[in-house]
């Protein structure tokens, strides 16, 4: 390589180094300027951020100052909510216990109902139960056995047929009302049996129809017996006692004309409520009859007492007159004693035959008290005759 070429390369290298240094310095200056601008921008952003944070902190302090009175209220509300939640849990626990008790009672009642329904499937048991229910209703009405009513009374109709109703209620005036307690309940009990979900409603409807037909047939049978002819005098009707409100309601729901049909056949369908009202009416009638009889007896006793008072008045008047005569006779004897006897006796004292003076007896001045009551005077007979038609309590 020649020296000139080497020199040219060296000069080119130096020139490149100078140009690179100048460019590097320029780039460094530009980078410094860029960093300085970035720093200023970041400083401005940080200053704005600090300002925003200080403003937010001031607002937070104001909000805290505003909400601080609510902190105590919120705490009290929280405590109250805690108490309510505790009470709610306790009430739910008690409610659960009560629901469990109700469920247990329902199960026991269902079992007892099933047992009762099973027992009532026997016609004999149903008849006995109906008679017991009838007896309780009658006794609750305040009526006495063998006085106000007779159980299982036997009689014979004019056709020669013997009848024996469950109960015969005695009315004032010797009248009677016949009550029969043997109502059919087999179909009704069948309706209460559990069945399949699909045919339960239809089965109950058919059972209710059979129950209504059975009760209508019983009405016909009672009407045919004509109890009122065997217990004459008696209203031309017989009371059919149905031992439960639900039994009659179910029959009437299935057969709305049942009551009218029974009345037309001279049969009165009575539940415990209606029969109790009927028997209470009979009991009140008996009480009125007893009060009327007592009033008549009291009136007779009053007239008898009034007459006896008159007789007693006459006797007392006679006794008074006798006492008056006795007083008059006593005074007459005293006068005779003083005028005729004591005068002669005192002369014996004057002659010295005897010692001492004789005292004169006192004269009786009291007289019997005269009677002033009209009932005790001699005209009592006229007074009693004038008041004989007066009602009791008014002489």
Coordinates of C-alpha atoms in Angstrom, one line a residue, residues 66-371:
X66 CA -70.3 14.3 57.8
X67 CA -70.8 10.5 58.3
X68 CA -69.2 10.2 61.8
X69 CA -72.6 11.0 63.5
X70 CA -74.1 8.1 61.6
X71 CA -71.5 5.6 62.8
X72 CA -73.1 5.3 66.3
X73 CA -76.6 5.0 64.7
X74 CA -75.3 2.3 62.3
X75 CA -73.7 0.5 65.3
X76 CA -77.0 0.6 67.2
X77 CA -78.9 -0.6 64.1
X78 CA -76.4 -3.4 63.7
X79 CA -76.9 -4.4 67.4
X80 CA -80.7 -4.2 67.0
X81 CA -80.5 -6.3 63.9
X82 CA -78.4 -8.8 65.8
X83 CA -81.0 -9.0 68.6
X84 CA -83.8 -9.4 66.0
X85 CA -81.9 -12.1 64.3
X86 CA -81.4 -13.9 67.6
X87 CA -85.1 -13.5 68.5
X88 CA -86.0 -14.7 65.0
X89 CA -83.9 -17.8 65.4
X90 CA -85.5 -18.5 68.8
X91 CA -89.0 -17.9 67.4
X92 CA -88.3 -20.2 64.5
X93 CA -87.1 -22.8 67.0
X94 CA -90.3 -22.5 69.1
X95 CA -92.4 -22.4 65.9
X96 CA -90.7 -25.6 64.8
X97 CA -91.5 -27.2 68.2
X98 CA -95.1 -26.1 67.9
X99 CA -95.4 -27.4 64.4
X100 CA -93.9 -30.7 65.5
X101 CA -96.5 -30.8 68.4
X102 CA -99.3 -30.1 66.0
X103 CA -98.0 -32.7 63.6
X104 CA -97.9 -35.2 66.5
X105 CA -101.4 -34.3 67.6
X106 CA -102.6 -34.6 64.0
X107 CA -101.1 -38.0 63.7
X108 CA -102.7 -39.0 67.1
X109 CA -106.0 -37.6 66.0
X110 CA -105.8 -39.3 62.6
X111 CA -105.0 -42.6 64.4
X112 CA -107.9 -42.1 66.8
X113 CA -110.2 -41.1 64.0
X114 CA -109.2 -44.2 62.1
X115 CA -109.8 -46.3 65.2
X116 CA -113.2 -44.7 65.7
X117 CA -114.1 -45.2 62.1
X118 CA -113.1 -48.8 62.3
X119 CA -115.2 -49.3 65.4
X120 CA -118.2 -47.6 63.9
X121 CA -118.2 -50.0 60.9
X122 CA -120.1 -52.4 63.1
X123 CA -123.9 -51.7 62.9
X124 CA -124.2 -52.6 66.6
X125 CA -121.4 -50.2 67.6
X126 CA -123.0 -47.4 65.5
X127 CA -126.3 -47.9 67.1
X128 CA -124.8 -47.9 70.6
X129 CA -122.8 -44.8 69.8
X130 CA -125.9 -43.0 68.5
X131 CA -127.9 -43.9 71.6
X132 CA -125.1 -42.6 73.8
X133 CA -124.9 -39.4 71.9
X134 CA -128.7 -39.0 72.2
X135 CA -128.6 -39.7 76.0
X136 CA -125.9 -37.0 76.4
X137 CA -127.9 -34.4 74.5
X138 CA -131.0 -35.1 76.5
X139 CA -129.2 -34.9 79.8
X140 CA -127.4 -31.7 78.7
X141 CA -130.8 -30.2 78.0
X142 CA -131.6 -30.6 81.8
X143 CA -134.2 -33.4 81.5
X144 CA -134.5 -36.3 83.9
X145 CA -134.8 -40.0 83.0
X146 CA -138.2 -41.6 83.7
X147 CA -139.6 -38.2 84.5
X148 CA -139.1 -36.1 81.3
X149 CA -138.2 -38.9 79.0
X150 CA -138.2 -42.7 78.8
X151 CA -135.5 -44.8 77.1
X152 CA -136.5 -47.9 75.0
X153 CA -140.2 -47.6 75.7
X154 CA -142.3 -50.4 74.3
X155 CA -145.7 -49.8 72.7
X156 CA -148.1 -51.2 70.1
X157 CA -149.6 -49.5 67.1
X158 CA -153.4 -49.8 66.3
X159 CA -152.4 -52.3 63.7
X160 CA -150.9 -54.6 66.4
X161 CA -147.3 -53.9 65.5
X162 CA -144.9 -53.6 68.4
X163 CA -142.5 -50.7 68.3
X164 CA -139.6 -49.7 70.6
X165 CA -138.1 -46.3 69.9
X166 CA -134.8 -45.2 71.4
X167 CA -136.4 -42.3 73.3
X168 CA -139.8 -40.9 74.1
X169 CA -139.9 -37.3 75.4
X170 CA -142.9 -36.5 77.6
X171 CA -144.7 -33.2 77.0
X172 CA -147.0 -31.4 79.4
X173 CA -150.6 -32.5 79.1
X174 CA -149.6 -36.2 78.7
X175 CA -148.3 -35.8 75.1
X176 CA -145.2 -37.5 73.7
X177 CA -142.5 -37.0 71.1
X178 CA -140.7 -40.1 69.7
X179 CA -137.0 -39.9 68.9
X180 CA -135.0 -42.5 66.9
X181 CA -131.2 -42.5 66.9
X182 CA -130.3 -45.3 64.4
X183 CA -129.1 -43.3 61.4
X184 CA -127.2 -45.1 58.6
X185 CA -123.5 -44.0 58.5
X186 CA -121.7 -46.8 56.7
X187 CA -121.5 -45.0 53.3
X188 CA -120.2 -41.8 55.0
X189 CA -117.5 -43.7 56.8
X190 CA -116.5 -45.3 53.5
X191 CA -116.0 -41.9 52.0
X192 CA -113.4 -41.1 54.6
X193 CA -111.2 -44.0 53.7
X194 CA -107.9 -43.1 51.9
X195 CA -107.8 -44.1 48.2
X196 CA -105.8 -43.5 45.0
X197 CA -105.2 -39.9 44.1
X198 CA -107.0 -40.2 40.7
X199 CA -110.3 -41.7 41.8
X200 CA -110.5 -40.2 45.3
X201 CA -113.0 -37.4 44.4
X202 CA -115.2 -39.6 42.3
X203 CA -115.2 -42.3 45.1
X204 CA -116.2 -39.7 47.7
X205 CA -119.0 -38.4 45.4
X206 CA -120.4 -42.0 44.9
X207 CA -120.1 -42.6 48.7
X208 CA -122.0 -39.3 49.4
X209 CA -124.7 -40.3 47.0
X210 CA -125.1 -43.7 48.7
X211 CA -125.1 -42.0 52.1
X212 CA -127.9 -39.7 51.0
X213 CA -129.9 -42.6 49.6
X214 CA -129.4 -44.6 52.8
X215 CA -130.6 -41.7 54.9
X216 CA -133.6 -41.2 52.6
X217 CA -134.4 -45.0 52.9
X218 CA -134.2 -44.7 56.8
X219 CA -136.7 -41.8 56.6
X220 CA -139.1 -44.0 54.7
X221 CA -138.7 -46.8 57.2
X222 CA -139.4 -44.5 60.2
X223 CA -142.4 -43.0 58.4
X224 CA -143.8 -46.5 57.8
X225 CA -143.6 -47.4 61.5
X226 CA -146.0 -44.5 62.5
X227 CA -144.7 -44.2 66.0
X228 CA -147.2 -41.4 66.8
X229 CA -150.0 -43.9 66.6
X230 CA -148.5 -46.1 69.4
X231 CA -147.9 -43.1 71.8
X232 CA -151.2 -41.3 71.6
X233 CA -151.6 -38.4 72.2
X234 CA -148.5 -37.4 70.2
X235 CA -147.7 -35.0 67.3
X236 CA -147.8 -36.8 64.0
X237 CA -144.1 -36.9 63.5
X238 CA -140.9 -38.7 64.6
X239 CA -137.5 -37.2 65.2
X240 CA -134.6 -38.9 63.5
X241 CA -131.5 -38.1 65.4
X242 CA -128.4 -37.8 63.3
X243 CA -125.4 -38.0 65.7
X244 CA -123.2 -35.5 63.9
X245 CA -123.6 -32.2 61.9
X246 CA -121.3 -33.4 59.2
X247 CA -123.4 -36.6 58.5
X248 CA -126.6 -34.6 57.8
X249 CA -124.6 -31.9 55.9
X250 CA -123.0 -34.5 53.6
X251 CA -126.4 -36.1 52.9
X252 CA -128.1 -32.7 52.2
X253 CA -125.2 -31.7 49.9
X254 CA -125.7 -34.9 47.8
X255 CA -129.6 -34.7 48.0
X256 CA -130.8 -31.1 48.5
X257 CA -134.4 -32.2 48.7
X258 CA -133.8 -34.6 51.6
X259 CA -135.1 -32.3 54.3
X260 CA -138.3 -31.4 52.5
X261 CA -138.9 -35.0 51.7
X262 CA -138.4 -36.0 55.3
X263 CA -140.8 -33.3 56.5
X264 CA -143.4 -34.5 54.0
X265 CA -143.0 -38.0 55.4
X266 CA -143.5 -36.6 59.0
X267 CA -139.9 -37.2 59.9
X268 CA -137.8 -34.5 61.4
X269 CA -134.0 -34.8 60.8
X270 CA -132.3 -33.4 63.9
X271 CA -128.6 -33.0 64.7
X272 CA -127.3 -32.6 68.3
X273 CA -127.7 -28.8 68.0
X274 CA -131.3 -28.8 66.7
X275 CA -132.3 -31.6 69.1
X276 CA -130.8 -29.7 72.0
X277 CA -132.8 -26.6 71.1
X278 CA -136.0 -28.8 70.8
X279 CA -135.4 -30.5 74.2
X280 CA -134.5 -27.1 75.9
X281 CA -137.9 -25.9 74.6
X282 CA -139.6 -28.9 76.1
X283 CA -137.7 -28.4 79.4
X284 CA -138.8 -24.8 79.6
X285 CA -142.4 -25.9 78.9
X286 CA -142.2 -28.3 81.8
X287 CA -140.8 -25.6 84.0
X288 CA -143.7 -23.3 83.0
X289 CA -146.1 -26.1 83.7
X290 CA -144.5 -26.7 87.1
X291 CA -144.7 -23.0 87.9
X292 CA -148.3 -22.8 86.9
X293 CA -149.1 -25.8 89.1
X294 CA -147.2 -24.2 92.0
X295 CA -149.1 -21.0 91.5
X296 CA -152.4 -22.8 91.7
X297 CA -151.3 -24.7 94.8
X298 CA -150.0 -21.4 96.4
X299 CA -153.4 -19.8 95.6
X300 CA -155.3 -22.6 97.3
X301 CA -152.9 -22.5 100.3
X302 CA -153.4 -18.7 100.5
X303 CA -157.2 -19.0 100.5
X304 CA -156.9 -21.8 103.2
X305 CA -154.5 -19.7 105.3
X306 CA -156.8 -16.7 105.0
X307 CA -159.8 -18.8 106.2
X308 CA -157.8 -20.2 109.0
X309 CA -156.7 -16.7 110.0
X310 CA -160.4 -15.8 110.3
X311 CA -161.1 -18.8 112.4
X312 CA -158.1 -18.0 114.6
X313 CA -159.4 -14.4 114.9
X314 CA -162.8 -15.6 116.1
X315 CA -161.1 -17.8 118.7
X316 CA -158.9 -15.0 119.9
X317 CA -161.8 -12.7 120.1
X318 CA -163.7 -15.3 122.2
X319 CA -160.7 -15.7 124.4
X320 CA -160.5 -11.9 124.9
X321 CA -164.1 -11.7 125.9
X322 CA -163.6 -14.6 128.3
X323 CA -160.7 -12.8 129.8
X324 CA -162.8 -9.6 130.1
X325 CA -165.6 -11.6 131.9
X326 CA -162.9 -13.1 134.2
X327 CA -161.6 -9.7 135.0
X328 CA -165.1 -8.4 135.7
X329 CA -165.9 -11.4 137.9
X330 CA -162.6 -10.9 139.7
X331 CA -163.3 -7.3 140.4
X332 CA -166.8 -8.2 141.6
X333 CA -165.4 -10.8 144.0
X334 CA -162.9 -8.2 145.3
X335 CA -165.6 -5.7 145.9
X336 CA -167.7 -8.2 147.8
X337 CA -164.6 -9.2 149.8
X338 CA -163.9 -5.7 150.8
X339 CA -167.5 -4.7 151.6
X340 CA -168.8 -7.8 153.2
X341 CA -166.0 -10.0 154.5
X342 CA -163.1 -7.7 155.4
X343 CA -165.3 -5.3 157.4
X344 CA -166.4 -8.1 159.7
X345 CA -162.8 -9.4 160.0
X346 CA -161.5 -6.0 161.0
X347 CA -164.0 -5.9 163.9
X348 CA -162.4 -9.0 165.3
X349 CA -159.1 -7.1 165.3
X350 CA -160.8 -4.2 167.1
X351 CA -162.1 -6.6 169.8
X352 CA -158.6 -8.0 170.3
X353 CA -159.4 -11.5 169.1
X354 CA -156.6 -11.5 166.5
X355 CA -153.5 -9.4 165.9
X356 CA -152.5 -7.8 162.6
X357 CA -154.4 -6.1 159.8
X358 CA -155.8 -7.8 156.7
X359 CA -154.7 -6.3 153.3
X360 CA -157.3 -5.7 150.7
X361 CA -156.6 -7.4 147.3
X362 CA -155.9 -5.1 144.3
X363 CA -158.5 -4.4 141.6
X364 CA -157.4 -5.5 138.1
X365 CA -157.6 -2.4 135.8
X366 CA -156.0 -4.0 132.7
X367 CA -158.3 -5.1 129.9
X368 CA -157.6 -7.3 126.8
X369 CA -156.3 -5.5 123.7
X370 CA -159.1 -5.2 121.2
X371 CA -158.5 -6.6 117.7

